[in-house]
XYZ file of C-alpha atoms in Angstrom:
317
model
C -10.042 -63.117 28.473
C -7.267 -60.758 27.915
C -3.672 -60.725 29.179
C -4.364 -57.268 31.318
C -7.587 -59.121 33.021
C -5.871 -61.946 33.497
C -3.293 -60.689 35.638
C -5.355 -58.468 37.621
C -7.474 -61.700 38.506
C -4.269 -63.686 39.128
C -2.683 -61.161 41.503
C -5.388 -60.456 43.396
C -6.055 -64.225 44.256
C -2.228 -64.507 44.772
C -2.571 -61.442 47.464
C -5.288 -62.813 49.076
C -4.438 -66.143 48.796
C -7.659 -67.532 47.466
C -7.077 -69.121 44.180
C -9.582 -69.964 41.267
C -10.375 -74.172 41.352
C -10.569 -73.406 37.486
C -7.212 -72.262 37.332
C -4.773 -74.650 37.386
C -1.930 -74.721 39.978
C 0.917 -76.067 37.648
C 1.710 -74.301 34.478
C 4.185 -75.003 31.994
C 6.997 -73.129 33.862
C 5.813 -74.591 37.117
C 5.211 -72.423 40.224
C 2.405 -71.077 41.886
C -0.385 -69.799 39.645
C 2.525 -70.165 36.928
C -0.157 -70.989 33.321
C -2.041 -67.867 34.324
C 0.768 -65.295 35.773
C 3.273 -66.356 33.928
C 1.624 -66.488 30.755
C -0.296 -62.964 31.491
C 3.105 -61.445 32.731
C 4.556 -62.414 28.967
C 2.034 -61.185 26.908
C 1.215 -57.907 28.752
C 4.616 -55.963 27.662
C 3.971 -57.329 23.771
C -0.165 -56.227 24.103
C 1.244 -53.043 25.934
C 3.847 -52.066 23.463
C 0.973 -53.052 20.506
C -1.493 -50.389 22.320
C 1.183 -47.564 22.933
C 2.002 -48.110 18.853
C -1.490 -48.117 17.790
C -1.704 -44.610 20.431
C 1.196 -43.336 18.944
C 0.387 -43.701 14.880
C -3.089 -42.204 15.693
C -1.650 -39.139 17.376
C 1.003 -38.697 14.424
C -1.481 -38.687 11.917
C -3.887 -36.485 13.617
C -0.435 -34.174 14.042
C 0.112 -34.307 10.473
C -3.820 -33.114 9.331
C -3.035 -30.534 11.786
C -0.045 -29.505 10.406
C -1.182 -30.005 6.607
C -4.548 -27.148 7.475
C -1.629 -25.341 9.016
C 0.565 -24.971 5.879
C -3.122 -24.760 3.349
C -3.611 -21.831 5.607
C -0.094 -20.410 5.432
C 0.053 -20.548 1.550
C -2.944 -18.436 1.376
C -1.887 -15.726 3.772
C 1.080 -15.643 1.445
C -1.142 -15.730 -1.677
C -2.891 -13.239 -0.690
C 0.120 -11.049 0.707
C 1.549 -11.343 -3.100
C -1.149 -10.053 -5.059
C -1.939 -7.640 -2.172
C 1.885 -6.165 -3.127
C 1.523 -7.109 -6.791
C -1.779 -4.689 -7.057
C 0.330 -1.890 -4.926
C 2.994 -2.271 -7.273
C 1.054 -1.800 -10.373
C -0.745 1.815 -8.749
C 1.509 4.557 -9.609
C 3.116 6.551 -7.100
C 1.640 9.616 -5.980
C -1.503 8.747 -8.046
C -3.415 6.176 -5.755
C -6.898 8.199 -7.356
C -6.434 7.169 -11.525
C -5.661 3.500 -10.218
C -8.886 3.129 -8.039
C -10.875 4.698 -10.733
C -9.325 1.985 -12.843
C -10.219 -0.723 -10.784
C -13.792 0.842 -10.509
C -14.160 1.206 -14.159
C -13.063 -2.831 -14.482
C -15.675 -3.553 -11.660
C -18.751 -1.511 -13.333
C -17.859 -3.566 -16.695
C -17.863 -7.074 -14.983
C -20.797 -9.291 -16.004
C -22.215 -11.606 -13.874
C -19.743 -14.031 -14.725
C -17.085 -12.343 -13.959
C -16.047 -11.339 -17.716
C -16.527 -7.664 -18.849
C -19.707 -7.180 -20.859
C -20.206 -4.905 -23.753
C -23.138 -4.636 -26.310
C -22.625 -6.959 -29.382
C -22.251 -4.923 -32.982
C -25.536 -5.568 -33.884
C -27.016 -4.335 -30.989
C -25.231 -1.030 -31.152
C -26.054 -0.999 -34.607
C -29.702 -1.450 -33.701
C -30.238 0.912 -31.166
C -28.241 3.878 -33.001
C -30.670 3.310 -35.635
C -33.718 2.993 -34.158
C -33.081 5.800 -31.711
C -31.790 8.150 -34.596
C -35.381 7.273 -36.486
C -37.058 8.037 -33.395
C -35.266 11.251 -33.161
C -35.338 12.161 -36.871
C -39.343 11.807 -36.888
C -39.894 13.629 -33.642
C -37.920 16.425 -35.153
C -39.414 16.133 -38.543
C -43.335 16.262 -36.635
C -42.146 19.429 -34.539
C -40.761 21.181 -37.620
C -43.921 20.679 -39.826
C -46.189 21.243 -36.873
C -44.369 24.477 -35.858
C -44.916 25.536 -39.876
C -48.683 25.086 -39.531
C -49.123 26.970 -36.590
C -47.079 29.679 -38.053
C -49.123 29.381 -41.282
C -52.197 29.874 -38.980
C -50.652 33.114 -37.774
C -49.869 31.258 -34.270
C -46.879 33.328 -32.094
C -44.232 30.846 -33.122
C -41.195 31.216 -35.513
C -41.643 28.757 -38.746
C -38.616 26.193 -37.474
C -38.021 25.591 -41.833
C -37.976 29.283 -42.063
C -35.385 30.093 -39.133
C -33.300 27.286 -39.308
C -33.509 25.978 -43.382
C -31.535 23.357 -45.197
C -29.633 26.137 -47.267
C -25.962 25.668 -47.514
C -23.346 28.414 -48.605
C -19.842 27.864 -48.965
C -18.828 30.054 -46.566
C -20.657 27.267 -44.134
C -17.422 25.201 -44.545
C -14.971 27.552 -42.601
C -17.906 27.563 -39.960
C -17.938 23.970 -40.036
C -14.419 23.428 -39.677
C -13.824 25.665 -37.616
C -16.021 24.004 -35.159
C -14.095 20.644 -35.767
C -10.638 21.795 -34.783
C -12.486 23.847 -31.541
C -14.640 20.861 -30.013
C -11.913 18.371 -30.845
C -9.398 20.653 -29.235
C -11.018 21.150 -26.165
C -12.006 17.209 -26.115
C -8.471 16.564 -26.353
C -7.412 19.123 -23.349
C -10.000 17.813 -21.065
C -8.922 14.544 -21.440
C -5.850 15.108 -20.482
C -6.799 17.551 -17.489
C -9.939 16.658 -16.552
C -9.534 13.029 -14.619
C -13.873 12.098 -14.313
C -14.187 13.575 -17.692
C -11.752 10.938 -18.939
C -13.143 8.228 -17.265
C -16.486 9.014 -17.922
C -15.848 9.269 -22.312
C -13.569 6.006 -21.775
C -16.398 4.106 -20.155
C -18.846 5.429 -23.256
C -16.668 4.407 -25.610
C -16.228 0.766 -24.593
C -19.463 0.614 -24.142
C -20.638 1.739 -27.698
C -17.771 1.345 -30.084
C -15.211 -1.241 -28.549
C -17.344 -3.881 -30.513
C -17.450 -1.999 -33.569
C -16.067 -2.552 -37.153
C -14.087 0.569 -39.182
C -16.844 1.398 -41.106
C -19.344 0.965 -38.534
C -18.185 4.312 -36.995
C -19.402 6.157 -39.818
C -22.479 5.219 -39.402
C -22.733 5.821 -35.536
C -21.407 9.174 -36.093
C -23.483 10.769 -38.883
C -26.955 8.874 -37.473
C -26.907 10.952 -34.038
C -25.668 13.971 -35.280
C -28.108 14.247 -37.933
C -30.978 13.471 -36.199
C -29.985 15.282 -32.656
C -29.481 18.150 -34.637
C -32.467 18.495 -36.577
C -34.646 18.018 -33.018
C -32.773 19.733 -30.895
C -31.410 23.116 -32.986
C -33.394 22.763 -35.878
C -36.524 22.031 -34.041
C -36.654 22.999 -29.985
C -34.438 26.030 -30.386
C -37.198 27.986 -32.606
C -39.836 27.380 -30.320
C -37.853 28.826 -27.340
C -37.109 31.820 -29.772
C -33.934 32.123 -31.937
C -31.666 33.692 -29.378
C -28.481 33.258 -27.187
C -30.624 32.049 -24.369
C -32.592 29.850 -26.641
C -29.219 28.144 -27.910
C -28.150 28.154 -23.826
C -31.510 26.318 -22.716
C -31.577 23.865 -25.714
C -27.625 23.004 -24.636
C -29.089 22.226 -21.459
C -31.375 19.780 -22.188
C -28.986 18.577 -24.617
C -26.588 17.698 -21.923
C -28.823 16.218 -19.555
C -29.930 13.363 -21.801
C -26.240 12.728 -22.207
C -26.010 10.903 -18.588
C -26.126 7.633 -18.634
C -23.889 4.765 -20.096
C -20.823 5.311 -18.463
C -21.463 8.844 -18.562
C -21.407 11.112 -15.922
C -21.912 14.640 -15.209
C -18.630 15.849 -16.211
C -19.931 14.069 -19.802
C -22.828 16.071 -19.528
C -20.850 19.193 -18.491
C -19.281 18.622 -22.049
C -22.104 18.033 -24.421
C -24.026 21.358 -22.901
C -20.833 22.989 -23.607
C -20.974 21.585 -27.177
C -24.787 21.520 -27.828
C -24.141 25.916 -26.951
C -21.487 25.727 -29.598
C -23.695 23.944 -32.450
C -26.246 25.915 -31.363
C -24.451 29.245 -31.791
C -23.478 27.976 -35.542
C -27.303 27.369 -35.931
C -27.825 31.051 -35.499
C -24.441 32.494 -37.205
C -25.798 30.510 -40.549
C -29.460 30.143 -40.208
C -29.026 26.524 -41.306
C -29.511 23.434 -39.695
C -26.965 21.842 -42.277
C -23.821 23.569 -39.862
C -24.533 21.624 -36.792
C -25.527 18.633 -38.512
C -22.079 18.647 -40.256
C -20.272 19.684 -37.222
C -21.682 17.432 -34.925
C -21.526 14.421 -37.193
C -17.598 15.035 -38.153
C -17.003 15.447 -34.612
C -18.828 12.073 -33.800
C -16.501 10.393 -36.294
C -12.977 12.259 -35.103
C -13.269 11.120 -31.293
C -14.774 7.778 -32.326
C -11.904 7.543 -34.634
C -9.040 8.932 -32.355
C -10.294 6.709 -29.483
C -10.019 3.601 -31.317
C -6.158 4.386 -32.860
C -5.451 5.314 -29.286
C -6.738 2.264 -27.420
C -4.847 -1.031 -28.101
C -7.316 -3.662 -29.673
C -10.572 -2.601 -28.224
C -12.285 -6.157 -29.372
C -9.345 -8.133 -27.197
C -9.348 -5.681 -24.234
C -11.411 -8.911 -22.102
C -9.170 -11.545 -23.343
């Protein structure tokens, strides 16, 4: 029986004056109901200050988890204050635009792991080349099938008539002249035209960040050889070799430049360019000037970009 029930017992016979027969009357201090009260009276404050201790340590050490989710909770406010200001601090003044169209240009990249994800080398290398065969032979079909049905006395200009393989020296100045005017506009837009510049940086990572030196070569000349040959040396004589013709074409052109990255600013920019090779196409009456053009141009900006961007491989690292 404990010290606390003890007690109670004891008192309440002392009050009443009706003691237990069980209980003896002498203790060892002597005195009435002396064992029991005495004894009880003894232990109680020890058992009392055990139970206030016990109390106590159990209250401190649910104050200290409470104060321990307190301070978790405090460092990440903080945390999250600091990179909060460190991401303000890194926006430049006055140009809160170019640093959200950073950060969206990071988050379009992401994989789902979290890394940014580009196509490997082989894969570019694969798909330029099996879209420029694609391209090349879809040209090639339209040319020789616009030849027969001119051959049959069909309504339609002979594409390898119109637009031939000849080349003349004076070509050269045409072609170069074309360089320095599509790479100096390139170059002005990028620097004035914000969504243009986003849009040919997001193409460019996307198709030559994984690239090799020589590699570029390669996925400059393939397109422009084989866009060329369908679009102004096959699709422009069947919608009759003319200013409108070249416009139309240009169109078309720069609609099936979305995509990738790019957006309609991009595609603003290759109808602009596709009018230009287009208008060479019917200056020279060969389909060797655009080809030229276009490919020389490919390898310029793909060449520009990568002297220009600090170690496209280790951009993710």
């Amino acid at each position: 029986m404990g010290a606390v029930t003890m007690v109670m017992l004891c008192e309440t016979a002392c009050a009443t004056g009706h003691h237990h027969r069980s209980l003896p009357s002498r203790g060892l201090l002597g005195g009435k109901c002396g064992c029991s009260c005495s004894l009880a009276r003894r232990l109680l404050p020890a058992n009392l200050h055990i139970f206030k201790a016990f109390a106590s340590s159990r209250k401190s050490e649910k104050k200290l988890r409470n104060d321990r989710k307190i301070s978790k909770t405090t460092q990440r406010k903080d945390l999250l204050s600091k990179d909060f200001m460190d991401m303000s601090d890194e926006a430049p003044s006055g140009n809160d635009t170019d640093f959200s169209n950073r950060i969206e240009l990071a988050n379009n990249n992401l994989g789902a792991n979290g890394s940014t994800s580009y196509p490997t080398r082989g894969q570019v290398l694969q798909a330029c080349s099996i879209t420029s065969g694609l391209l090349l032979a879809l040209g090639a079909t339209i040319r020789q099938a616009a030849h027969v049905a001119s051959v049959e006395g069909w309504a339609v200009l002979d594409s390898s008539e119109v637009s031939s393989v000849g080349f003349e020296m004076w070509h050269l100045e045409l072609i170069l002249g074309l360089v320095l005017l599509i790479s100096s506009c390139r170059y002005l837009l990028l620097k004035t035209w914000p969504d243009f510049s986003r849009s040919s940086e997001a193409a460019n990572q996307q198709i030559l960040s994984s690239l090799e030196p020589l590699d570029y070569i390669l996925v400059a000349f393939l397109p422009g050889i084989s866009e060329e040959l369908l679009f102004r040396g096959a699709l422009m004589p069947l919608f009759g070799l003319n200013w409108r013709s070249a416009l139309a074409v240009a169109a078309i052109f720069g609609v099936l430049h979305l995509g990738s990255g790019r957006r309609y600013s991009f595609a603003i920019w290759a109808t602009f360019v596709g009018f230009a090779y287009g208008a060479a196409t019917l200056i020279s009456s060969s389909i060797i000037v655009p080809m030229a053009s276009h490919s020389l141009n490919n390898l310029v900006g793909g060449l520009l970009w990568r002297l220009t961007s600090s170690n496209p491989k280790e951009q993710d690292k």
